[in-house]
Amino acid sequence: MARDDQVLFVQKVPPTLAEMSGAEVRERLEVTRTVLIPVGATEDHGPHLPLGTDTMEGREICRRTAVRLEEMGCPVMVAPAVPFGTSSFHMGFAGTITISSATLVALLREIAMSLYQGGFRNFVFIHGHDGNLSSMMVAAQEVVDDTPDAKAVVCNWLAALSAVYHTVQTSTKGEGHGGEGETSRLLVTHPELVHPERAAPHHIDPDVMRKIQGPDHVKAGGGIYYGTRSYRDVTPYGHIGDPTLAKPETGEKGYAVIVDWLSAVIKRDFFDQPR
Ligand SMILES: [Zn+2]
């Protein structure tokens, strides 16, 4: 049993809206009406990672992107990370929480519309869990449909990262959910919650892997969407790949690719060409 004064993990700045006062938000609205909204999940990631991995990654991606954009003269705010997503295919593992696509669409639309009432106009939905992408796209369109002047985009950084996986990860065997890359990213921010020694490598049939996240899949930048069956059927452990290869340096490389792409897209579409 941990002592009750033990620190669980450290969260770096900038704060999300949840850690700012209303006065601080109003002051910040004088310089930016753009908000990054991390959309995570609570789902099994194997024996070595916490269930909130995708939520933590989503928040960190937005945090780092906000820092970079500030340096580029493009200030933004960050919304609290949404901790639930559509995780139906992880329900074979205890602790996973899934919400329906319809619930996620409504949740994201209502988050954006609440912020719109307060003066925000630009909404950037950024996933920590690619299973949320389709609902995020529907929500973004509904926000545009329901307002005269809001802009809403969904940024799928996984496509940019997938294109250069071979320069980021050391494994050549197919790293996926909870594998080398994702474990490395969590090692950067939450080393206290990561236990690679509890996990063994688990690689799956290459054809099944291709349909989960191969280059043909829309989430990796391709043109085909494959519906996902239960992960329990392909991995009894919950993860795919070799988490024992994970290193913080690999996580830093992955974040660099993601943040380079996101900050360039957001600068172009919301600051350089704001129409
Ligand atoms: Zn994940």
XYZ file of C-alpha atoms and ligand atoms in Angstrom:
276
model
C 0.000 0.000 0.000
C 1.410 3.360 -1.033
C 1.760 6.129 1.514
C -0.895 8.782 1.159
C 1.748 11.468 0.620
C 3.348 9.643 -2.314
C 3.372 11.643 -5.563
C 1.612 9.704 -8.332
C 3.078 11.676 -11.242
C 4.063 15.223 -12.133
C 2.034 17.303 -14.587
C 3.867 20.110 -16.400
C 2.423 23.423 -17.605
C 0.566 24.885 -19.382
C -2.621 24.236 -17.413
C -5.788 23.084 -19.127
C -9.009 25.057 -18.625
C -9.697 22.835 -15.602
C -6.713 24.291 -13.765
C -7.345 27.921 -14.777
C -9.741 30.341 -13.126
C -12.549 31.953 -15.094
C -10.699 35.281 -14.864
C -7.571 33.696 -16.324
C -9.567 32.217 -19.206
C -11.230 35.581 -19.973
C -7.832 37.272 -19.983
C -6.427 34.621 -22.292
C -9.432 34.976 -24.624
C -8.132 38.492 -25.369
C -5.194 36.877 -27.185
C -6.655 33.621 -28.537
C -9.994 32.024 -29.364
C -8.437 28.707 -30.306
C -8.679 25.648 -28.075
C -7.105 22.208 -28.428
C -9.398 19.432 -27.163
C -7.653 16.127 -26.280
C -9.944 13.118 -26.740
C -8.656 10.108 -24.820
C -9.921 6.769 -23.523
C -9.960 4.543 -20.472
C -8.953 1.175 -21.856
C -6.630 -1.748 -21.264
C -3.099 -1.375 -22.687
C -1.481 -4.573 -21.408
C -0.038 -5.356 -17.976
C 2.596 -2.600 -18.123
C 0.561 0.561 -18.846
C -2.257 2.382 -17.034
C -5.784 2.386 -18.435
C -5.570 6.161 -18.900
C -2.622 5.903 -21.303
C -4.519 7.414 -24.256
C -5.891 10.259 -22.142
C -2.404 11.014 -20.807
C -0.931 10.907 -24.321
C -3.687 13.129 -25.687
C -3.093 15.697 -22.985
C 0.677 15.597 -23.487
C 0.354 15.964 -27.260
C -1.846 19.044 -26.765
C 0.430 20.393 -24.026
C 3.543 20.150 -26.173
C 1.738 21.513 -29.225
C 0.492 24.498 -27.201
C 4.028 25.210 -25.992
C 5.414 25.005 -29.547
C 2.633 27.192 -30.977
C 3.273 29.817 -28.293
C 6.933 29.916 -29.381
C 5.721 30.385 -32.977
C 3.564 33.362 -31.977
C 0.305 31.388 -32.196
C -1.250 31.247 -28.724
C -3.876 28.575 -27.926
C -5.602 27.138 -24.853
C -6.027 23.467 -23.962
C -9.310 21.902 -22.797
C -9.414 19.213 -20.111
C -8.678 15.820 -21.669
C -11.836 13.806 -22.343
C -11.155 10.547 -20.464
C -13.663 8.322 -22.296
C -13.912 7.163 -25.880
C -15.292 4.435 -28.101
C -13.318 1.422 -26.867
C -15.746 -1.404 -27.653
C -12.976 -3.682 -28.938
C -11.136 -3.541 -25.580
C -14.149 -4.623 -23.530
C -12.647 -8.092 -23.119
C -10.340 -6.547 -20.517
C -11.510 -5.456 -17.058
C -11.489 -1.769 -16.258
C -12.123 -0.616 -19.806
C -14.905 1.953 -20.129
C -16.542 2.472 -23.509
C -19.127 4.993 -24.583
C -21.129 4.758 -27.791
C -20.261 6.776 -30.886
C -23.505 8.736 -30.457
C -22.562 9.613 -26.860
C -19.066 10.687 -27.865
C -20.385 12.846 -30.706
C -22.855 14.526 -28.335
C -20.200 14.977 -25.643
C -17.692 16.613 -27.995
C -20.321 18.808 -29.634
C -21.585 20.002 -26.252
C -18.046 20.669 -24.991
C -17.348 22.801 -28.058
C -20.713 24.584 -27.934
C -20.174 25.399 -24.230
C -16.810 26.921 -25.047
C -18.354 28.739 -28.028
C -20.794 30.460 -25.652
C -17.799 31.687 -23.656
C -16.133 33.191 -26.716
C -14.017 30.406 -28.243
C -14.315 30.138 -32.022
C -11.663 27.670 -33.201
C -11.865 24.025 -32.106
C -9.084 21.538 -32.746
C -10.017 17.980 -31.780
C -6.891 15.870 -31.191
C -7.160 12.182 -30.369
C -5.209 10.112 -27.885
C -7.109 7.053 -29.141
C -7.632 6.636 -32.889
C -10.852 4.675 -32.313
C -12.457 8.057 -31.562
C -11.703 9.574 -34.961
C -15.009 8.915 -36.715
C -17.052 10.396 -33.839
C -14.690 13.381 -33.647
C -15.275 14.100 -37.334
C -19.059 13.995 -36.944
C -18.867 16.315 -33.926
C -16.620 18.785 -35.775
C -19.081 18.975 -38.674
C -22.036 19.471 -36.316
C -20.258 22.349 -34.570
C -19.727 24.060 -37.926
C -23.340 23.334 -38.956
C -24.726 24.737 -35.690
C -22.800 28.028 -35.638
C -22.343 30.915 -38.084
C -18.618 31.355 -37.481
C -16.979 28.476 -35.602
C -14.144 26.518 -37.197
C -13.631 22.904 -36.184
C -11.020 20.450 -37.381
C -9.903 16.956 -36.427
C -6.165 16.339 -36.553
C -5.066 12.726 -36.967
C -1.364 12.869 -36.113
C -1.143 9.071 -36.407
C -0.898 9.378 -40.183
C 2.186 11.613 -39.912
C 3.766 9.342 -37.307
C 3.004 6.123 -39.199
C 4.858 7.449 -42.255
C 8.117 7.638 -40.271
C 7.660 4.823 -37.732
C 10.832 3.167 -39.056
C 12.929 6.199 -38.048
C 11.368 6.459 -34.585
C 11.086 2.886 -33.288
C 13.815 0.236 -33.136
C 11.473 -2.745 -33.611
C 10.852 -4.055 -37.113
C 8.207 -6.578 -36.069
C 5.068 -4.460 -35.959
C 4.481 -2.364 -32.884
C 0.924 -1.437 -32.019
C -1.360 -0.769 -29.068
C 0.809 -0.673 -25.917
C 3.925 -1.594 -27.919
C 7.358 0.035 -28.146
C 6.173 3.423 -29.397
C 3.271 4.012 -27.076
C 5.103 2.651 -24.033
C 8.047 4.925 -24.865
C 5.785 7.981 -25.046
C 4.301 7.232 -21.667
C 7.786 6.682 -20.198
C 8.527 10.318 -21.053
C 5.666 11.738 -19.005
C 4.529 9.104 -16.502
C 7.525 6.839 -15.733
C 6.009 6.113 -12.313
C 3.058 4.382 -13.998
C 4.966 2.332 -16.606
C 6.251 -1.212 -15.908
C 7.769 -2.751 -19.059
C 9.173 -5.627 -16.995
C 5.626 -6.866 -16.444
C 5.074 -7.376 -20.173
C 6.432 -9.901 -22.654
C 6.715 -9.242 -26.397
C 3.577 -10.258 -28.251
C 3.531 -9.967 -32.031
C 0.509 -10.967 -34.075
C -0.227 -12.304 -37.543
C 1.011 -9.681 -40.061
C -2.225 -9.787 -42.037
C -4.317 -9.108 -38.935
C -1.851 -6.363 -37.972
C -2.198 -4.788 -41.420
C -5.952 -4.532 -40.925
C -5.554 -3.033 -37.453
C -3.101 -0.288 -38.384
C -1.341 -0.945 -41.694
C -0.673 1.839 -44.205
C -3.969 1.049 -46.019
C -6.019 1.942 -42.943
C -7.532 5.444 -42.959
C -6.181 6.085 -39.473
C -2.645 5.580 -40.803
C -3.261 7.761 -43.864
C -4.672 5.123 -46.237
C -7.994 4.690 -47.973
C -9.619 1.705 -46.239
C -11.456 1.520 -42.922
C -11.399 -1.901 -41.275
C -13.858 -2.337 -38.406
C -12.018 -3.710 -35.388
C -12.948 -6.955 -33.636
C -12.130 -7.724 -30.014
C -8.469 -7.264 -29.127
C -8.889 -10.181 -26.769
C -9.043 -12.429 -29.846
C -5.675 -11.260 -31.169
C -3.789 -10.596 -27.961
C -4.568 -12.319 -24.669
C -2.335 -9.750 -22.917
C -3.964 -6.579 -24.254
C -0.907 -5.150 -26.032
C 0.670 -5.726 -29.459
C 4.439 -5.466 -29.873
C 7.448 -5.383 -27.589
C 7.167 -2.908 -24.706
C 10.508 -4.124 -23.282
C 12.208 -2.119 -26.076
C 10.643 1.118 -24.827
C 12.934 4.052 -24.003
C 12.182 7.688 -23.159
C 14.348 8.797 -26.113
C 12.063 6.882 -28.472
C 9.069 8.567 -26.881
C 10.677 11.985 -27.344
C 11.289 11.223 -31.030
C 7.652 10.231 -31.480
C 6.380 13.365 -29.750
C 8.693 15.499 -31.911
C 7.149 14.096 -35.118
C 3.610 14.572 -33.787
C 4.177 18.122 -32.505
C 6.040 19.251 -35.651
C 3.079 18.181 -37.777
C 0.312 19.464 -35.490
C 1.876 22.865 -34.880
C 2.484 23.424 -38.609
C -1.116 22.475 -39.479
C -2.683 24.598 -36.721
C -0.480 27.609 -37.535
C -1.398 27.376 -41.228
C -5.136 26.790 -40.813
C -5.924 29.040 -37.828
C -3.293 31.765 -37.827
C -1.760 32.219 -41.334
C -4.993 31.525 -43.266
C -7.758 32.216 -40.738
C -10.656 32.228 -43.232
Zn -3.316 3.749 -26.645
